[in-house]
Amino acid sequence: MSKKRKSNSNNKSLIKENSTPKTIAIQKIIEDDYPLFCFRYLSDKSIKSCNKADFFIDFLIRLHKLSELGWEEIRKSGRHGFGMEPLHKSKIIPKLPECVTPDVTNVHVLRSSGSNLPLVGLQVGCVFRVFFIETKFGDIYEH
């Protein structure tokens, strides 16, 4: 018999009555539908030549704000605010990582800072896989 928890993502809870506190905590994070950012596939294209510490401070503040909003609010926000927009993968200049399979048509774009520089990746469930952080317009795709 499993306990049901309300979830923003409408996923059926996998929490069982005999789950450990660690398992419950992990499942709660997933069910809350807040962004988790994965940098496993991050390319150094664009960021390797950036020596502006302020850019990266702004970037961390932006990630924090996105994490507070949650995916539902992100989807409601404008694309040049805290929202997300699809971008056809053919528009990306550098090579995409191998996790972008042929069935994937679009990648996702968030803004990495208030200057509207993009953060390009792919949302998979509540996880946003970060592929590129553009520090100069045009490094990752033509605007």
PDB file of C-alpha atoms in Angstrom:
ATOM      1  CA  MET A   1       0.000   0.000   0.000  1.00  0.00           C
ATOM      2  CA  SER A   2       1.469   3.364  -0.955  1.00  0.00           C
ATOM      3  CA  LYS A   3       0.906   6.832   0.420  1.00  0.00           C
ATOM      4  CA  LYS A   4      -0.272   9.419  -2.066  1.00  0.00           C
ATOM      5  CA  ARG A   5       1.217  12.893  -2.070  1.00  0.00           C
ATOM      6  CA  LYS A   6      -0.029  15.869  -3.985  1.00  0.00           C
ATOM      7  CA  SER A   7       2.327  16.710  -6.826  1.00  0.00           C
ATOM      8  CA  ASN A   8       2.529  19.686  -9.178  1.00  0.00           C
ATOM      9  CA  SER A   9       3.688  17.362 -11.938  1.00  0.00           C
ATOM     10  CA  ASN A  10       0.714  14.995 -11.513  1.00  0.00           C
ATOM     11  CA  ASN A  11       3.114  12.048 -11.246  1.00  0.00           C
ATOM     12  CA  LYS A  12       1.963   9.092  -9.203  1.00  0.00           C
ATOM     13  CA  SER A  13       3.937   8.910  -5.982  1.00  0.00           C
ATOM     14  CA  LEU A  14       6.324   6.021  -5.586  1.00  0.00           C
ATOM     15  CA  ILE A  15       6.661   6.475  -1.824  1.00  0.00           C
ATOM     16  CA  LYS A  16       5.841   3.331   0.073  1.00  0.00           C
ATOM     17  CA  GLU A  17       4.915   3.139   3.739  1.00  0.00           C
ATOM     18  CA  ASN A  18       8.207   1.428   4.609  1.00  0.00           C
ATOM     19  CA  SER A  19      10.389   3.920   2.675  1.00  0.00           C
ATOM     20  CA  THR A  20      13.475   5.294   4.380  1.00  0.00           C
ATOM     21  CA  PRO A  21      13.638   9.009   5.223  1.00  0.00           C
ATOM     22  CA  LYS A  22      16.304   9.439   2.512  1.00  0.00           C
ATOM     23  CA  THR A  23      14.084   7.806  -0.139  1.00  0.00           C
ATOM     24  CA  ILE A  24      11.137   9.959   0.931  1.00  0.00           C
ATOM     25  CA  ALA A  25      13.260  13.134   0.757  1.00  0.00           C
ATOM     26  CA  ILE A  26      14.526  12.305  -2.737  1.00  0.00           C
ATOM     27  CA  GLN A  27      11.041  11.460  -4.006  1.00  0.00           C
ATOM     28  CA  LYS A  28       9.649  14.673  -2.489  1.00  0.00           C
ATOM     29  CA  ILE A  29      12.233  16.723  -4.406  1.00  0.00           C
ATOM     30  CA  ILE A  30      11.201  15.052  -7.658  1.00  0.00           C
ATOM     31  CA  GLU A  31       7.470  15.397  -6.989  1.00  0.00           C
ATOM     32  CA  ASP A  32       7.708  19.068  -6.002  1.00  0.00           C
ATOM     33  CA  ASP A  33       8.413  19.896  -9.673  1.00  0.00           C
ATOM     34  CA  TYR A  34      11.179  22.376  -8.954  1.00  0.00           C
ATOM     35  CA  PRO A  35      14.132  22.576 -11.352  1.00  0.00           C
ATOM     36  CA  LEU A  36      17.196  20.536 -10.634  1.00  0.00           C
ATOM     37  CA  PHE A  37      20.163  21.640 -12.737  1.00  0.00           C
ATOM     38  CA  CYS A  38      22.555  19.046 -14.163  1.00  0.00           C
ATOM     39  CA  PHE A  39      25.927  20.199 -15.539  1.00  0.00           C
ATOM     40  CA  ARG A  40      27.193  16.791 -16.687  1.00  0.00           C
ATOM     41  CA  TYR A  41      26.821  17.765 -20.366  1.00  0.00           C
ATOM     42  CA  LEU A  42      28.018  21.381 -20.041  1.00  0.00           C
ATOM     43  CA  SER A  43      30.286  22.462 -22.894  1.00  0.00           C
ATOM     44  CA  ASP A  44      33.038  24.990 -22.260  1.00  0.00           C
ATOM     45  CA  LYS A  45      32.111  26.743 -25.535  1.00  0.00           C
ATOM     46  CA  SER A  46      31.519  30.438 -24.750  1.00  0.00           C
ATOM     47  CA  ILE A  47      32.222  30.201 -20.996  1.00  0.00           C
ATOM     48  CA  LYS A  48      35.921  29.323 -21.407  1.00  0.00           C
ATOM     49  CA  SER A  49      36.678  32.810 -22.737  1.00  0.00           C
ATOM     50  CA  CYS A  50      34.548  34.674 -20.196  1.00  0.00           C
ATOM     51  CA  ASN A  51      36.533  36.375 -17.462  1.00  0.00           C
ATOM     52  CA  LYS A  52      33.663  38.408 -16.014  1.00  0.00           C
ATOM     53  CA  ALA A  53      33.082  37.258 -12.446  1.00  0.00           C
ATOM     54  CA  ASP A  54      29.894  39.356 -12.315  1.00  0.00           C
ATOM     55  CA  PHE A  55      28.400  37.235 -15.105  1.00  0.00           C
ATOM     56  CA  PHE A  56      28.801  34.050 -13.085  1.00  0.00           C
ATOM     57  CA  ILE A  57      27.491  35.675  -9.904  1.00  0.00           C
ATOM     58  CA  ASP A  58      24.399  36.822 -11.850  1.00  0.00           C
ATOM     59  CA  PHE A  59      24.106  33.319 -13.300  1.00  0.00           C
ATOM     60  CA  LEU A  60      24.039  31.697  -9.840  1.00  0.00           C
ATOM     61  CA  ILE A  61      21.460  34.211  -8.649  1.00  0.00           C
ATOM     62  CA  ARG A  62      19.338  33.388 -11.723  1.00  0.00           C
ATOM     63  CA  LEU A  63      19.548  29.628 -11.019  1.00  0.00           C
ATOM     64  CA  HIS A  64      18.469  30.278  -7.454  1.00  0.00           C
ATOM     65  CA  LYS A  65      15.468  32.335  -8.588  1.00  0.00           C
ATOM     66  CA  LEU A  66      14.459  29.697 -11.171  1.00  0.00           C
ATOM     67  CA  SER A  67      14.670  27.042  -8.471  1.00  0.00           C
ATOM     68  CA  GLU A  68      12.354  29.057  -6.232  1.00  0.00           C
ATOM     69  CA  LEU A  69       9.779  29.562  -9.003  1.00  0.00           C
ATOM     70  CA  GLY A  70       9.345  25.944 -10.010  1.00  0.00           C
ATOM     71  CA  TRP A  71       8.525  24.606 -13.472  1.00  0.00           C
ATOM     72  CA  GLU A  72       4.882  25.698 -13.386  1.00  0.00           C
ATOM     73  CA  GLU A  73       5.807  29.361 -12.828  1.00  0.00           C
ATOM     74  CA  ILE A  74       8.664  29.163 -15.335  1.00  0.00           C
ATOM     75  CA  ARG A  75       6.196  27.959 -17.983  1.00  0.00           C
ATOM     76  CA  LYS A  76       3.935  30.957 -17.208  1.00  0.00           C
ATOM     77  CA  SER A  77       6.764  33.527 -17.405  1.00  0.00           C
ATOM     78  CA  GLY A  78       7.799  35.423 -20.521  1.00  0.00           C
ATOM     79  CA  ARG A  79      10.720  34.069 -22.529  1.00  0.00           C
ATOM     80  CA  HIS A  80      12.891  37.108 -21.810  1.00  0.00           C
ATOM     81  CA  GLY A  81      12.071  36.992 -18.123  1.00  0.00           C
ATOM     82  CA  PHE A  82      12.192  33.771 -16.163  1.00  0.00           C
ATOM     83  CA  GLY A  83      10.414  31.746 -18.850  1.00  0.00           C
ATOM     84  CA  MET A  84      11.591  29.024 -21.172  1.00  0.00           C
ATOM     85  CA  GLU A  85      11.304  28.703 -24.928  1.00  0.00           C
ATOM     86  CA  PRO A  86      11.915  25.868 -27.365  1.00  0.00           C
ATOM     87  CA  LEU A  87      14.642  26.222 -30.009  1.00  0.00           C
ATOM     88  CA  HIS A  88      15.049  23.790 -32.891  1.00  0.00           C
ATOM     89  CA  LYS A  89      18.240  21.831 -32.345  1.00  0.00           C
ATOM     90  CA  SER A  90      19.449  22.658 -35.883  1.00  0.00           C
ATOM     91  CA  LYS A  91      19.903  26.295 -34.753  1.00  0.00           C
ATOM     92  CA  ILE A  92      22.643  25.339 -32.275  1.00  0.00           C
ATOM     93  CA  ILE A  93      26.125  26.101 -33.649  1.00  0.00           C
ATOM     94  CA  PRO A  94      28.322  23.819 -31.483  1.00  0.00           C
ATOM     95  CA  LYS A  95      27.817  20.075 -31.466  1.00  0.00           C
ATOM     96  CA  LEU A  96      25.119  18.918 -29.069  1.00  0.00           C
ATOM     97  CA  PRO A  97      25.984  16.225 -26.516  1.00  0.00           C
ATOM     98  CA  GLU A  98      25.218  12.557 -27.204  1.00  0.00           C
ATOM     99  CA  CYS A  99      22.268  12.614 -24.795  1.00  0.00           C
ATOM    100  CA  VAL A 100      20.348  14.584 -27.447  1.00  0.00           C
ATOM    101  CA  THR A 101      18.964  11.660 -29.405  1.00  0.00           C
ATOM    102  CA  PRO A 102      17.567  11.833 -32.966  1.00  0.00           C
ATOM    103  CA  ASP A 103      13.979  11.896 -31.666  1.00  0.00           C
ATOM    104  CA  VAL A 104      14.632  15.222 -29.863  1.00  0.00           C
ATOM    105  CA  THR A 105      13.517  18.121 -32.075  1.00  0.00           C
ATOM    106  CA  ASN A 106      13.953  21.117 -29.776  1.00  0.00           C
ATOM    107  CA  VAL A 107      16.265  22.098 -26.973  1.00  0.00           C
ATOM    108  CA  HIS A 108      15.156  24.557 -24.295  1.00  0.00           C
ATOM    109  CA  VAL A 109      16.372  28.080 -23.665  1.00  0.00           C
ATOM    110  CA  LEU A 110      16.298  29.888 -20.329  1.00  0.00           C
ATOM    111  CA  ARG A 111      17.946  33.232 -19.643  1.00  0.00           C
ATOM    112  CA  SER A 112      21.187  32.926 -17.691  1.00  0.00           C
ATOM    113  CA  SER A 113      21.110  36.513 -16.471  1.00  0.00           C
ATOM    114  CA  GLY A 114      19.140  39.740 -16.658  1.00  0.00           C
ATOM    115  CA  SER A 115      21.031  40.612 -19.864  1.00  0.00           C
ATOM    116  CA  ASN A 116      19.021  37.901 -21.711  1.00  0.00           C
ATOM    117  CA  LEU A 117      22.063  35.777 -22.514  1.00  0.00           C
ATOM    118  CA  PRO A 118      20.754  32.239 -22.971  1.00  0.00           C
ATOM    119  CA  LEU A 119      21.243  29.068 -21.048  1.00  0.00           C
ATOM    120  CA  VAL A 120      20.636  26.179 -23.467  1.00  0.00           C
ATOM    121  CA  GLY A 121      19.755  22.678 -22.397  1.00  0.00           C
ATOM    122  CA  LEU A 122      17.024  20.117 -22.226  1.00  0.00           C
ATOM    123  CA  GLN A 123      14.360  19.639 -19.593  1.00  0.00           C
ATOM    124  CA  VAL A 124      13.891  15.966 -18.727  1.00  0.00           C
ATOM    125  CA  GLY A 125      11.273  15.682 -16.001  1.00  0.00           C
ATOM    126  CA  CYS A 126      12.262  18.107 -13.265  1.00  0.00           C
ATOM    127  CA  VAL A 127      15.929  18.078 -14.346  1.00  0.00           C
ATOM    128  CA  PHE A 128      17.324  20.730 -16.679  1.00  0.00           C
ATOM    129  CA  ARG A 129      20.423  19.364 -18.397  1.00  0.00           C
ATOM    130  CA  VAL A 130      22.628  22.396 -19.109  1.00  0.00           C
ATOM    131  CA  PHE A 131      24.527  22.148 -22.417  1.00  0.00           C
ATOM    132  CA  PHE A 132      25.661  25.724 -23.042  1.00  0.00           C
ATOM    133  CA  ILE A 133      25.869  29.016 -21.167  1.00  0.00           C
ATOM    134  CA  GLU A 134      26.226  31.814 -23.684  1.00  0.00           C
ATOM    135  CA  THR A 135      28.405  34.659 -22.410  1.00  0.00           C
ATOM    136  CA  LYS A 136      28.505  36.532 -25.741  1.00  0.00           C
ATOM    137  CA  PHE A 137      25.510  36.729 -28.082  1.00  0.00           C
ATOM    138  CA  GLY A 138      25.955  34.490 -31.107  1.00  0.00           C
ATOM    139  CA  ASP A 139      28.393  31.970 -29.593  1.00  0.00           C
ATOM    140  CA  ILE A 140      25.752  29.232 -29.287  1.00  0.00           C
ATOM    141  CA  TYR A 141      23.070  30.258 -31.809  1.00  0.00           C
ATOM    142  CA  GLU A 142      22.251  33.248 -34.019  1.00  0.00           C
ATOM    143  CA  HIS A 143      19.874  35.713 -32.380  1.00  0.00           C
TER     144      HIS A 143
END
